[in-house]
Short mmCIF file of C-alpha atoms in Angstrom, two decimals:
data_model
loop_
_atom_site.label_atom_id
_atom_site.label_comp_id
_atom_site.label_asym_id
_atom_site.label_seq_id
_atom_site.Cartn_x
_atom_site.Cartn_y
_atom_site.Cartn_z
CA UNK P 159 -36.61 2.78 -53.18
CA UNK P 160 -35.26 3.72 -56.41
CA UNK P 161 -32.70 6.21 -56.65
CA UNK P 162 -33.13 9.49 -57.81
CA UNK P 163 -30.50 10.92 -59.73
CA UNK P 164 -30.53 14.93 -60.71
CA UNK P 165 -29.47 16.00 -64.06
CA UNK P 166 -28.19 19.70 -64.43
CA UNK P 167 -30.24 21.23 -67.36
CA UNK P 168 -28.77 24.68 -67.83
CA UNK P 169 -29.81 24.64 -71.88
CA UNK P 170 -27.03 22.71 -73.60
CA UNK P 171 -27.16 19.97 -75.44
CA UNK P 172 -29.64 16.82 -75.52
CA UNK P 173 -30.12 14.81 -72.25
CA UNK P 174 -32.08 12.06 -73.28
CA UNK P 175 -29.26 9.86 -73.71
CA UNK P 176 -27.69 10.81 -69.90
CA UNK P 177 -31.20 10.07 -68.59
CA UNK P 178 -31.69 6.96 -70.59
CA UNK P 179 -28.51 5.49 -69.57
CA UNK P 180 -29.97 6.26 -65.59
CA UNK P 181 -33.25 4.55 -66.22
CA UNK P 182 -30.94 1.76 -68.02
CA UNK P 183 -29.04 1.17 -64.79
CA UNK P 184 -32.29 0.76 -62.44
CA UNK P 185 -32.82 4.46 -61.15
CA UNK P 186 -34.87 7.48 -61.59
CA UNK P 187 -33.18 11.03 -63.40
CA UNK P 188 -35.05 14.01 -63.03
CA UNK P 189 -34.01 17.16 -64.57
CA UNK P 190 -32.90 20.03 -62.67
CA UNK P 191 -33.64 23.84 -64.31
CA UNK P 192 -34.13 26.41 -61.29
CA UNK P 193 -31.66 26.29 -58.27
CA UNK P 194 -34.20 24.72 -55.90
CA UNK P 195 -34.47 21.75 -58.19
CA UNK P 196 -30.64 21.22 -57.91
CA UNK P 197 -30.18 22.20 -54.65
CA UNK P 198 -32.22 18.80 -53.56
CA UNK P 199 -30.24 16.38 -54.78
CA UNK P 200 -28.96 13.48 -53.23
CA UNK P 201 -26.99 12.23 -56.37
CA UNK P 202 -26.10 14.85 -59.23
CA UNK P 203 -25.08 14.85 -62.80
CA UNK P 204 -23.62 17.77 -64.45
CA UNK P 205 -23.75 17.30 -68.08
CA UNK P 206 -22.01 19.50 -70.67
CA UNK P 207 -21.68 19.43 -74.49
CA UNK P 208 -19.96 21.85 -76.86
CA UNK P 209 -17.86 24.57 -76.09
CA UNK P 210 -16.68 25.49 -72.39
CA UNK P 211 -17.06 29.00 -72.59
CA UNK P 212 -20.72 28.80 -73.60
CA UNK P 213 -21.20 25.87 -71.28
CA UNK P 214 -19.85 28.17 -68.11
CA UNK P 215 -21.94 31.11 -69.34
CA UNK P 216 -24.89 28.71 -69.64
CA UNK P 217 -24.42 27.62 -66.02
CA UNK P 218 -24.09 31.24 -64.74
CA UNK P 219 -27.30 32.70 -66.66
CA UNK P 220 -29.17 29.95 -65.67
CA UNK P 221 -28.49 30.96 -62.01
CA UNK P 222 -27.01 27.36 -61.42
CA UNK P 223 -23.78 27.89 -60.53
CA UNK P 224 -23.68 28.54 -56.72
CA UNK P 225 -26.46 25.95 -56.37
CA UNK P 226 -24.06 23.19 -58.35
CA UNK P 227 -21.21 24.66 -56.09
CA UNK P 228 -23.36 23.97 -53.00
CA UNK P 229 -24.36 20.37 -53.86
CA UNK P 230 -20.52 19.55 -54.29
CA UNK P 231 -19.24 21.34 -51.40
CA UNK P 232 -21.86 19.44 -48.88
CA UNK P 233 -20.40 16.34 -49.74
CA UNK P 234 -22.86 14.72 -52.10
CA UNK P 235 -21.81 12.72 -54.99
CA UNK P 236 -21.44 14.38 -58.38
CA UNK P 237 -20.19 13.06 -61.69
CA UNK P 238 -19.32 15.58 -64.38
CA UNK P 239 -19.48 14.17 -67.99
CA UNK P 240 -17.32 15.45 -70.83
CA UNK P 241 -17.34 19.33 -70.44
CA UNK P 242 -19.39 18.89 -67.41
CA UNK P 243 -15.64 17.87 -65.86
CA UNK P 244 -14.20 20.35 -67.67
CA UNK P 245 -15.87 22.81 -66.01
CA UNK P 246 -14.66 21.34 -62.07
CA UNK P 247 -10.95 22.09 -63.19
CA UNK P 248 -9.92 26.65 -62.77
CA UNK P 249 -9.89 27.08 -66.44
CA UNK P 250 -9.97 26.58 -70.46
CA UNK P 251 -8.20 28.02 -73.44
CA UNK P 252 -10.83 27.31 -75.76
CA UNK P 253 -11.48 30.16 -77.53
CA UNK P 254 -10.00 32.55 -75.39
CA UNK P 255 -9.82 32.18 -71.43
CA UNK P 256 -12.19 30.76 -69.64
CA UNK P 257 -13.17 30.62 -66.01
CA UNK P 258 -14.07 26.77 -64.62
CA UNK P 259 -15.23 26.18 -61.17
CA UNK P 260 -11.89 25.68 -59.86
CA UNK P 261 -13.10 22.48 -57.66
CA UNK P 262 -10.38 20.79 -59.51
CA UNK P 263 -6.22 22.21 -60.15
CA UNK P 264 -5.31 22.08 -63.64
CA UNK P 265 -6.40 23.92 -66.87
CA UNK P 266 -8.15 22.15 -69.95
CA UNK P 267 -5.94 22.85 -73.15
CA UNK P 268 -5.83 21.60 -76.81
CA UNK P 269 -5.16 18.07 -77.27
CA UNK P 270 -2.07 18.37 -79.23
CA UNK P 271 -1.74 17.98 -82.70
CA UNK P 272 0.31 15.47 -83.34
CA UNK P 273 0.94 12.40 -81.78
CA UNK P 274 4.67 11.53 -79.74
CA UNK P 275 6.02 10.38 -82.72
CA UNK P 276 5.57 13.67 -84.15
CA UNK P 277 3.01 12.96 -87.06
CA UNK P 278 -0.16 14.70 -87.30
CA UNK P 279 -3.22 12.96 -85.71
CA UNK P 280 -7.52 13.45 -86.17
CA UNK P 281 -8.83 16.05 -84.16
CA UNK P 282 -11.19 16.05 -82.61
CA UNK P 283 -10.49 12.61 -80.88
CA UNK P 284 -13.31 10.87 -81.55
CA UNK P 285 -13.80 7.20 -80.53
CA UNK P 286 -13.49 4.16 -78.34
CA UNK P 287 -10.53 4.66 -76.27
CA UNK P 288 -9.36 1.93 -73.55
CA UNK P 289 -8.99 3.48 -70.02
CA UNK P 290 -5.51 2.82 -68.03
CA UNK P 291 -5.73 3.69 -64.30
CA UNK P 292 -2.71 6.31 -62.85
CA UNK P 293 -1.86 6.63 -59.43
CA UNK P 294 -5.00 5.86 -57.92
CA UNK P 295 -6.00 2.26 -57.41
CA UNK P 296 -9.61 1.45 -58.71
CA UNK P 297 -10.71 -0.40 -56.23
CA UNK P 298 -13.98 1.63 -54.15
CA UNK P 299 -14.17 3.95 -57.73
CA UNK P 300 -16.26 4.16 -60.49
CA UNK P 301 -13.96 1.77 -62.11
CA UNK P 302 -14.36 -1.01 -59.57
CA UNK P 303 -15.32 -2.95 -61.70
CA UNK P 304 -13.77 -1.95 -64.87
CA UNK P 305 -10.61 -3.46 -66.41
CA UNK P 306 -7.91 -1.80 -67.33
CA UNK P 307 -8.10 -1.14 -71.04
CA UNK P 308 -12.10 -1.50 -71.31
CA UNK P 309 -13.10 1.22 -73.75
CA UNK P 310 -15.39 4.05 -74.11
CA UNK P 311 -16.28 6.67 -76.83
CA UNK P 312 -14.98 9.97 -76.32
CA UNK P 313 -15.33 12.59 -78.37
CA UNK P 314 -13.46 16.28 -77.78
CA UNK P 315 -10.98 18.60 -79.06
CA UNK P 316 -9.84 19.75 -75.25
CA UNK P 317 -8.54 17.62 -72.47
CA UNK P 318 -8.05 18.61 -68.68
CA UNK P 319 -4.94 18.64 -67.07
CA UNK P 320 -5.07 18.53 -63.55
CA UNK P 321 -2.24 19.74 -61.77
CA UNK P 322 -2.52 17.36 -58.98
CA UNK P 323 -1.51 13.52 -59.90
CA UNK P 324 -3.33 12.00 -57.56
CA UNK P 325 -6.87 13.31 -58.79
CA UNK P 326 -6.43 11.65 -62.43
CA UNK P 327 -8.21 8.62 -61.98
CA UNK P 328 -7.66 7.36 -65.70
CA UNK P 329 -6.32 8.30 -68.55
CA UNK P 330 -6.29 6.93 -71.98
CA UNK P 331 -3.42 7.34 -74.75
CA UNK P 332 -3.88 9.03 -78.38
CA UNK P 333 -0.81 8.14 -80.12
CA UNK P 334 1.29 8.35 -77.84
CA UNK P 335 -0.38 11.65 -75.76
CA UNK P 336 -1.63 10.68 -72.45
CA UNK P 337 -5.11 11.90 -72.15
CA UNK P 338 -7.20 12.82 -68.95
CA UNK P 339 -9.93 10.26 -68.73
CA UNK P 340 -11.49 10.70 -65.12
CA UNK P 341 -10.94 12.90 -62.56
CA UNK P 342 -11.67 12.11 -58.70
CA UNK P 343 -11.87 14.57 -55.49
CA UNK P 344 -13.59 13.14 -52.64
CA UNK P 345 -17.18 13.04 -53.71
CA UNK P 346 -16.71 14.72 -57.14
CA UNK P 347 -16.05 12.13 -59.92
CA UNK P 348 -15.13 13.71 -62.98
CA UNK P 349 -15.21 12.00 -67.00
CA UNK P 350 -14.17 12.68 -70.36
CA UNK P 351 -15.33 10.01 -72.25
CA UNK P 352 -19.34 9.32 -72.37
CA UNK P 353 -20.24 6.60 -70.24
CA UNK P 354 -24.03 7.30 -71.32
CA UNK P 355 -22.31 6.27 -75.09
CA UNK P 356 -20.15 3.69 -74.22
CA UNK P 357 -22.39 0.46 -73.57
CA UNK P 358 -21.86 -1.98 -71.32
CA UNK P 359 -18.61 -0.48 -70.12
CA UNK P 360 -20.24 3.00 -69.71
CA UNK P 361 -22.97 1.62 -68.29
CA UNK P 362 -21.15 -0.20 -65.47
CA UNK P 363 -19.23 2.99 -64.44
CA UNK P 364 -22.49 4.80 -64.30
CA UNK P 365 -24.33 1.91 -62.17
CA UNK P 366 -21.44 2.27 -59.75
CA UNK P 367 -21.56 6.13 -59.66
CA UNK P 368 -25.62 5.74 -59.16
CA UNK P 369 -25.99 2.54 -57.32
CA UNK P 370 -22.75 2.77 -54.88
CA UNK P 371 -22.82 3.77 -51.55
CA UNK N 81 -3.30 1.16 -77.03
CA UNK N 82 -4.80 3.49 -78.82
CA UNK N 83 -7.99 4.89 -80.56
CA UNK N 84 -9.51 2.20 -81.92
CA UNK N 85 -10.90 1.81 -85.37
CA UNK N 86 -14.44 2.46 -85.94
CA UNK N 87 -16.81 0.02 -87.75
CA UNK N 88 -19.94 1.31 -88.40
CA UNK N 89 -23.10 -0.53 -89.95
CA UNK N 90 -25.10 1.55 -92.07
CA UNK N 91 -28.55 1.37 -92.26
CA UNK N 92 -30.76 2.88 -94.95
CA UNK N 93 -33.86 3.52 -93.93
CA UNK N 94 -37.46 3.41 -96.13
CA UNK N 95 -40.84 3.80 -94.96
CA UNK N 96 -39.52 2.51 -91.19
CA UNK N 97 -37.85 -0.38 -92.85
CA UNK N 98 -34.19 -0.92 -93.99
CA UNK N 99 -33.60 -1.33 -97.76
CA UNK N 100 -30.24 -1.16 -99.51
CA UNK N 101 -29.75 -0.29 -103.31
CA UNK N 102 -27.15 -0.83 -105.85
CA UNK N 103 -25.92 3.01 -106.22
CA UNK N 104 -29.44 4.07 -105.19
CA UNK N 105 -31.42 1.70 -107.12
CA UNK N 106 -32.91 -1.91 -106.61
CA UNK N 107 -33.94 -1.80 -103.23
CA UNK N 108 -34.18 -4.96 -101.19
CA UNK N 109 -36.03 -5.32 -98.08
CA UNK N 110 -33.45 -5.97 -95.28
CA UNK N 111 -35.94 -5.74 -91.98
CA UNK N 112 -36.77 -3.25 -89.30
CA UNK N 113 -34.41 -1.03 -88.14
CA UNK N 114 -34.57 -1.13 -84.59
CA UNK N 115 -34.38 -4.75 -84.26
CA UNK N 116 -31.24 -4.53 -86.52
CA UNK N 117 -29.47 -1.65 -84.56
CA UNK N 118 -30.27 -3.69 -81.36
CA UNK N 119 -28.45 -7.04 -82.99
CA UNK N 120 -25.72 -4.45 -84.21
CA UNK N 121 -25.29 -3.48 -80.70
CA UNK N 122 -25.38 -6.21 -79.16
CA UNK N 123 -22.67 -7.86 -82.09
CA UNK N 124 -20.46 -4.80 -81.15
CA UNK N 125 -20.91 -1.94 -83.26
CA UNK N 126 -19.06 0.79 -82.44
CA UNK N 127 -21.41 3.57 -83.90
CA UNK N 128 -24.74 2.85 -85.57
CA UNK N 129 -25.95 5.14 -88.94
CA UNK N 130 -29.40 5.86 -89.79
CA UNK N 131 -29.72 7.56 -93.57
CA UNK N 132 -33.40 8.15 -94.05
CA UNK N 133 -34.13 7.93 -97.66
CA UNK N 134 -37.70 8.61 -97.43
CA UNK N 135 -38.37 10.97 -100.39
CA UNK N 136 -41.95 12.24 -98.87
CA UNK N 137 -42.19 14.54 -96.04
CA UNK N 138 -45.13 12.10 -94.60
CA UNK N 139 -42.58 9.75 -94.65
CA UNK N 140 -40.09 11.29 -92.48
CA UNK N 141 -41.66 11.12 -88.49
CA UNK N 142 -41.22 7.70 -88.79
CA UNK N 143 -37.22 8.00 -88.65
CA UNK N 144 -37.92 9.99 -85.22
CA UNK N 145 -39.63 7.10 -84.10
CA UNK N 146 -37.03 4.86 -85.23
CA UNK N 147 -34.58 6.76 -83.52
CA UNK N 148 -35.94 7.05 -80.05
CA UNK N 149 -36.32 3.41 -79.79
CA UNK N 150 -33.56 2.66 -81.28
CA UNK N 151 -32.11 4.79 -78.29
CA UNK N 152 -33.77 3.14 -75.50
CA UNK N 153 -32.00 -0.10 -76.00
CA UNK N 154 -28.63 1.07 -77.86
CA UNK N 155 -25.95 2.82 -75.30
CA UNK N 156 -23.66 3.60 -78.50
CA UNK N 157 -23.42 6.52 -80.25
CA UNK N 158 -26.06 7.33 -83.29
CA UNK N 159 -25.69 9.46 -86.54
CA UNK N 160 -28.71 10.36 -88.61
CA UNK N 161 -28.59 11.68 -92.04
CA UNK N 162 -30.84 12.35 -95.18
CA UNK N 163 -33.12 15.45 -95.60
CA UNK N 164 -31.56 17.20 -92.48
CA UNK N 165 -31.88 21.27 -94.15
CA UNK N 166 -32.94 23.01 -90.80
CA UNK N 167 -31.59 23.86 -87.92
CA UNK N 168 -35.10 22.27 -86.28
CA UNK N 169 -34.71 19.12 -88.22
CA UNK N 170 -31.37 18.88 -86.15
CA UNK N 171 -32.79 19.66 -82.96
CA UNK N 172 -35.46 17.03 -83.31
CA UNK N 173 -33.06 14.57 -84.35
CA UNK N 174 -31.02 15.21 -81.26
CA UNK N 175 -34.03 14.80 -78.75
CA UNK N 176 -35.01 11.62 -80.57
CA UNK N 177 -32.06 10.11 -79.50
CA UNK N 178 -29.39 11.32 -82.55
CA UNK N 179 -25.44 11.99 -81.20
CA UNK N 180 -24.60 13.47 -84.33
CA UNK N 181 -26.33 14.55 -88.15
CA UNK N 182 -25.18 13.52 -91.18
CA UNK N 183 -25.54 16.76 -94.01
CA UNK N 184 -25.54 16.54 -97.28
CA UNK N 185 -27.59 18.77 -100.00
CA UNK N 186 -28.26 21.35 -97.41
CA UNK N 187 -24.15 21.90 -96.80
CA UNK N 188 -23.89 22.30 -100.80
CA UNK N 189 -26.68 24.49 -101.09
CA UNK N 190 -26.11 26.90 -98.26
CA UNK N 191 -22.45 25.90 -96.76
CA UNK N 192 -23.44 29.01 -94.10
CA UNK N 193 -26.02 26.22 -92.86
CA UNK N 194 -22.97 24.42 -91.09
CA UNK N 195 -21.72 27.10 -89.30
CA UNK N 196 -25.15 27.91 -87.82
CA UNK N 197 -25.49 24.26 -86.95
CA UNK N 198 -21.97 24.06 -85.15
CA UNK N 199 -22.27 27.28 -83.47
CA UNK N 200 -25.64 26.26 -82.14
CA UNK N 201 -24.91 22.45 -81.42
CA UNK N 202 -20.73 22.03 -81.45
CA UNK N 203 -18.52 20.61 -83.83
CA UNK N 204 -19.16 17.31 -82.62
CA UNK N 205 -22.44 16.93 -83.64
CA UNK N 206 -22.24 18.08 -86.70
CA UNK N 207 -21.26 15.31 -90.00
CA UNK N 208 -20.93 16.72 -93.36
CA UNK N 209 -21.72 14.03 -96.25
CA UNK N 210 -18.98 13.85 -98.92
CA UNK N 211 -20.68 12.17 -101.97
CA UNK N 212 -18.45 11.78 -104.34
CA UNK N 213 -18.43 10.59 -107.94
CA UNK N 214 -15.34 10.29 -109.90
CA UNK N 215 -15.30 13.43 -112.68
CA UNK N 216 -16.27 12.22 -116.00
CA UNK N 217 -12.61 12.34 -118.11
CA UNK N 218 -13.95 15.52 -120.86
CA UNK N 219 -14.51 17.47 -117.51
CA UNK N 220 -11.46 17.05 -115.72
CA UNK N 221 -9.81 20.58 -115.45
CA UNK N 222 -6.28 21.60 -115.88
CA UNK N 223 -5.82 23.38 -113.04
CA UNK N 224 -6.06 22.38 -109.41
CA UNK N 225 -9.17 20.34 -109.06
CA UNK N 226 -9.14 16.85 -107.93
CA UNK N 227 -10.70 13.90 -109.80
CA UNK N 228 -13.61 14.01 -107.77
CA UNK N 229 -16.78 15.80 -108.12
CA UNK N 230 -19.36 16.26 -105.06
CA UNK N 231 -23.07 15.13 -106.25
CA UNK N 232 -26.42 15.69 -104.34
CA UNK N 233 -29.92 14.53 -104.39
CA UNK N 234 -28.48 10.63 -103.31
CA UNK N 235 -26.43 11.01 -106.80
CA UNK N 236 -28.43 11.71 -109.28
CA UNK N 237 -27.49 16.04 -108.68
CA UNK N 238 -23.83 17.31 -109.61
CA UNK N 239 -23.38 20.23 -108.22
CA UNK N 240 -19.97 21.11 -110.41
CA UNK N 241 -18.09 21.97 -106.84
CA UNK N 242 -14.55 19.64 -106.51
CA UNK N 243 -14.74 17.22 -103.35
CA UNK N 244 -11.84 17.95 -101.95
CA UNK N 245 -12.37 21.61 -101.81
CA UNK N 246 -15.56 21.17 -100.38
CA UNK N 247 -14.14 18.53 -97.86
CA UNK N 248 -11.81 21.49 -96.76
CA UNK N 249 -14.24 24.15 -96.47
CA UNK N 250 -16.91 22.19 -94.74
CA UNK N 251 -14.23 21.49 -92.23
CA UNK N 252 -13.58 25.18 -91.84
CA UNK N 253 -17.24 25.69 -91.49
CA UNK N 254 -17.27 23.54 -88.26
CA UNK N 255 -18.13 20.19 -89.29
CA UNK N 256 -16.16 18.09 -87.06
CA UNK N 257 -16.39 14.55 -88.82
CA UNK N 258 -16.38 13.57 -92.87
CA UNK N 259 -18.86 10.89 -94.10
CA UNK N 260 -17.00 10.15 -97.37
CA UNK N 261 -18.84 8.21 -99.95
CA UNK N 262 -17.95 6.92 -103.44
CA UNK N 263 -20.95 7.02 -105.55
CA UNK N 264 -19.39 5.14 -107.94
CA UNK N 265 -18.77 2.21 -105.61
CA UNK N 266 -21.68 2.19 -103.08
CA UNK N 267 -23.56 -1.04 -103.40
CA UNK N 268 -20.93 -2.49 -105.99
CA UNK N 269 -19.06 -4.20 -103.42
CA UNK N 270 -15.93 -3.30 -105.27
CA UNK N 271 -14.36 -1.70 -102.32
CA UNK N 272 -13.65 2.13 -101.16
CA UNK N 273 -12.74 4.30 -103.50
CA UNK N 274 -9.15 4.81 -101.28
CA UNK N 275 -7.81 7.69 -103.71
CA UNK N 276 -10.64 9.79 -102.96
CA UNK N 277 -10.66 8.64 -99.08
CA UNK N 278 -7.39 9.30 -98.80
CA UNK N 279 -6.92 12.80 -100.69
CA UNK N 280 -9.94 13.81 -98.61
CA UNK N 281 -8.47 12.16 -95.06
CA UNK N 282 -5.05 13.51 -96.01
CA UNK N 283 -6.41 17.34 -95.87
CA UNK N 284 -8.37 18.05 -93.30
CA UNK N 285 -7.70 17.60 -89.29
CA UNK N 286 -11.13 15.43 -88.54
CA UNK N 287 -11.81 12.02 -89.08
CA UNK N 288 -13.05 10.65 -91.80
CA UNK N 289 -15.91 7.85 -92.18
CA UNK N 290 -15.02 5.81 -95.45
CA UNK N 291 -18.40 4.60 -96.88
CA UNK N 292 -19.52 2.60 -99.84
CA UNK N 293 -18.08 -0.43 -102.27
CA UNK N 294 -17.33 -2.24 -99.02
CA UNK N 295 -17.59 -6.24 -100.45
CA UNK N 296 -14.90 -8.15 -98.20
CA UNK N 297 -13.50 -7.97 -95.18
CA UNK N 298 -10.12 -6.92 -97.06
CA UNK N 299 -11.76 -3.84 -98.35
CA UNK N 300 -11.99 -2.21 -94.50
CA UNK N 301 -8.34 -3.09 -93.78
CA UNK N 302 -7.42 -0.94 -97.07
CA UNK N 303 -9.96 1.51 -95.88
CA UNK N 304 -7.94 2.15 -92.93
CA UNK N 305 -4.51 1.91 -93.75
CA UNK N 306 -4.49 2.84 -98.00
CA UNK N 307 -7.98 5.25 -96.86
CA UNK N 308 -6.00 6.60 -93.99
CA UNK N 309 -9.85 6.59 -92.38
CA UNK N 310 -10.40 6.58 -88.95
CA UNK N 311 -13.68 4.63 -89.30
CA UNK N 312 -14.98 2.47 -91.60
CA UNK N 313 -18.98 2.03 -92.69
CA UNK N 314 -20.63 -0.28 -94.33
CA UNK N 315 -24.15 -2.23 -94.86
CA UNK N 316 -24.85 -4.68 -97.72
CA UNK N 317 -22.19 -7.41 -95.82
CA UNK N 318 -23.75 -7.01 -92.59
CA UNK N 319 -27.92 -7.18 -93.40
CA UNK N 320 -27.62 -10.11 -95.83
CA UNK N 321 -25.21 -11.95 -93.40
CA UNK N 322 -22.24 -11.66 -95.28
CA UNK N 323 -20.19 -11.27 -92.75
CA UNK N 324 -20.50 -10.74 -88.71
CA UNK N 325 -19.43 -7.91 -87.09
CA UNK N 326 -17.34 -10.31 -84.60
CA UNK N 327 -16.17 -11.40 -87.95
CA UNK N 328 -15.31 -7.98 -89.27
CA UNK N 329 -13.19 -6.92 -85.86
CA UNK N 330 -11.40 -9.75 -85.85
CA UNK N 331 -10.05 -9.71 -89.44
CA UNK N 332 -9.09 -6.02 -88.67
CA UNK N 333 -7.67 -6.82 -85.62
CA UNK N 334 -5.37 -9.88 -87.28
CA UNK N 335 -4.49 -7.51 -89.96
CA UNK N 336 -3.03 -4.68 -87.67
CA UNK N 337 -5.63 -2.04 -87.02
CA UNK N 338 -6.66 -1.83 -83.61
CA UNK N 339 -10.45 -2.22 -82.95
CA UNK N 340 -12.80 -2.83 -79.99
CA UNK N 341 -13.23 -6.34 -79.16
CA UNK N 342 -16.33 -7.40 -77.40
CA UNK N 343 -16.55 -5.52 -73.37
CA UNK N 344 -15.80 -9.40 -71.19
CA UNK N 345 -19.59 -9.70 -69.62
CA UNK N 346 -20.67 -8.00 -66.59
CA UNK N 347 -19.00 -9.48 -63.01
#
């Protein structure tokens, strides 16, 4: 039976492309608005585009939150996607202090401005970036079946920074800056970069998210 | 390793097919634009661009069309520009398929326009369009103003504000990402205009998107490191075969900037 995958619709930002990308690798998305619809889910995507303050609120007003909250904590898989893994760490200082779902140590912060060597550097960091694994070997991840160095496009301004080493499942580098790429707790999967964006590579990480198990 | 270079095919789009001028005139016929964003794709694009050039309003559904489809098969990241003025045409772009919009006229005319359209979509999505034309020499100013001038209406509108200080207050607006083009060098295949790349690149914090003169290969190495861009567009050397974008990566790649290369194929 084809899988069904549930996408988190709580009113930000397009999700054609996340849903496109499930269709691409052989299952079904269906979008999730009211808490019953996300409460169901077998498999769960939590989206997230623009800024994490108005992404939390969006959660929260939509009455999503505790149903999100419940999915995760009864031990279904769930991949969060650019500020959808934001929001899994306890908080962001964009634009003033934020509550996250603290399901994840660590606050998201500014990427800093300049690289190691000092010099200025773009902002937001927008691109293909190659992933680099960190403590955490690959191998029964997302990333089975990813090499080290494969890239994806990520585009952002803030990066998590989980407190706990061994829940940084990647990272890629930005002059010098080591960046948070994916994040990993049990059944929560966590990524910066846009898999849905990032072609073959993204799409292999998302068929093993989807199609594992 | 680090961010990699951007290459970026541009593809103007006509009436649902892709035409490219010679600074805006002279169109040629160069095919259908999904089929060419799928080969783009598949060659390793890093970013595809859509500018609709349709100059009649019954004209412009079909770049939604183009757009969605183009989506279906393309898992890269997709910028539309040309005509966007509303905060709807943006949200329909978006649910066609778009990752980001590409503003032009509309940012000169009302630069308040931008900062509605990043509060309501992010910074991310939002691409202001820097076209550019180097200031006629009686009408450079003494005083602070660069040698540029911005122009609207696809060049044929100057709109007397100096490119440089629009650059920076678009960026303070909330666009998060510069689509810098000399319209003195698109279609000439003379290469970027780097001065005006560069001064632009050189004062704001986002990247920049050098666009048209590209001719050789050459001309996106200088883009990069003389440009100081962190991607580099073009379209006349990829649609008449020019060049490959294989080609392309690899001459960057041999001359120092660090690109992409081609994902190895699926286990």
């Amino acid at each position: 039976m084809t899988r069904q995958v549930v996408i988190v619709d709580y009113g930000v930002g397009n999700l054609q492309s996340v849903a496109r990308a499930i269709v691409g690798v052989g299952a079904e998305p269906i979008f999730a608005t009211t808490p019953e619809q996300v409460e169901v889910a077998s498999i769960m995507v939590v989206p997230g585009v623009g800024a994490f303050g108005s992404c939390t609120a969006a959660l929260h007003s939509h009455g999503l939150r505790e149903a999100v909250l419940a999915v995760i904590a009864s031990g279904r898989p769930t991949l969060g996607i650019c500020v959808g893994m934001q929001m899994l760490l306890d908080e962001s200082e964009e634009f003033g202090t934020h509550a996250g779902l603290g399901l994840i140590a660590g606050k998201v912060r500014s990427i800093p401005s300049t690289g190691a060597d000092g010099e200025p550097h773009k902002i937001p960091h927008i691109g293909w970036s190659g992933l680099q694994p960190n403590q955490v070997d690959w191998q029964g991840t997302i990333f089975e079946d990813t090499e080290p160095g494969d890239a994806c496009y990520f585009v952002h301004s803030f990066a998590a920074n989980p407190i706990n080493p061994s829940e940084v499942l990647a990272t890629c580098d930005y002059d010098g800056r080591v960046i948070c790429a994916a994040v990993q707790k049990d059944n929560l999967v966590g990524v910066q970069f846009h898999p849905e964006k990032s072609g073959k590579v993204g799409l292999r990480i998302l068929s093993r998210f989807v199609n594992a198990r | 390793m680090t961010l990699k270079t951007r290459l970026i095919p541009c593809l103007d789009v006509m009436g649902g097919r892709v035409v490219k001028g010679v600074q805006f005139v002279d169109l040629r016929d160069a095919g259908d634009p999904v089929e060419a964003a799928i080969a783009y794709d598949a060659a390793g694009a890093d970013e595809l661009t859509f500018l609709d050039i349709t100059a009649s309003h019954e004209g412009r559904d079909t770049i939604f069309d183009v757009v969605a489809r183009t989506a279906e098969h393309c898992f890269m990241p997709v910028t539309v520009g040309g005509g966007v003025r509303t905060i709807e045409d943006i949200r329909k772009l978006l649910l066609a398929g778009a990752d980001k919009v590409a503003i032009n006229s509309a940012a000169v005319n009302d630069p308040d326009f931008i900062s509605r359209a990043a509060d309501k979509f992010g910074n991310q999505c939002i691409v202001v369009s820097v076209d550019a034309k180097q200031r006629l020499s009686q009408t450079v100013g003494g005083d602070n103003r660069s040698e540029w001038e911005i122009f609207t209406h696809g060049g044929r509108k100057p709109s007397g504000l100096d490119a440089v200080e629009f650059a920076v207050r678009m960026v303070e607006r909330g666009a998060g990402e510069l689509l810098v083009t000399s319209m003195d060098r698109d279609g000439t295949k003379s290469g970027f205009d780097l001065a005006l790349t560069r001064a632009i690149s050189d004062a704001v914090e986002v990247p920049v998107i050098a666009s048209g003169g590209v001719g050789t290969l050459q001309d996106l190495v200088d883009g990069v490191k003389e440009g100081h861009a962190s991607a580099v567009l073009a379209a006349s050397i990829f649609h008449f075969g020019t060049f490959t974008i294989p080609q392309a990566k690899a001459y960057l790649r041999d001359h120092g900037v660090a690109v992409r290369m081609d994902a190895p194929a699926a286990a």
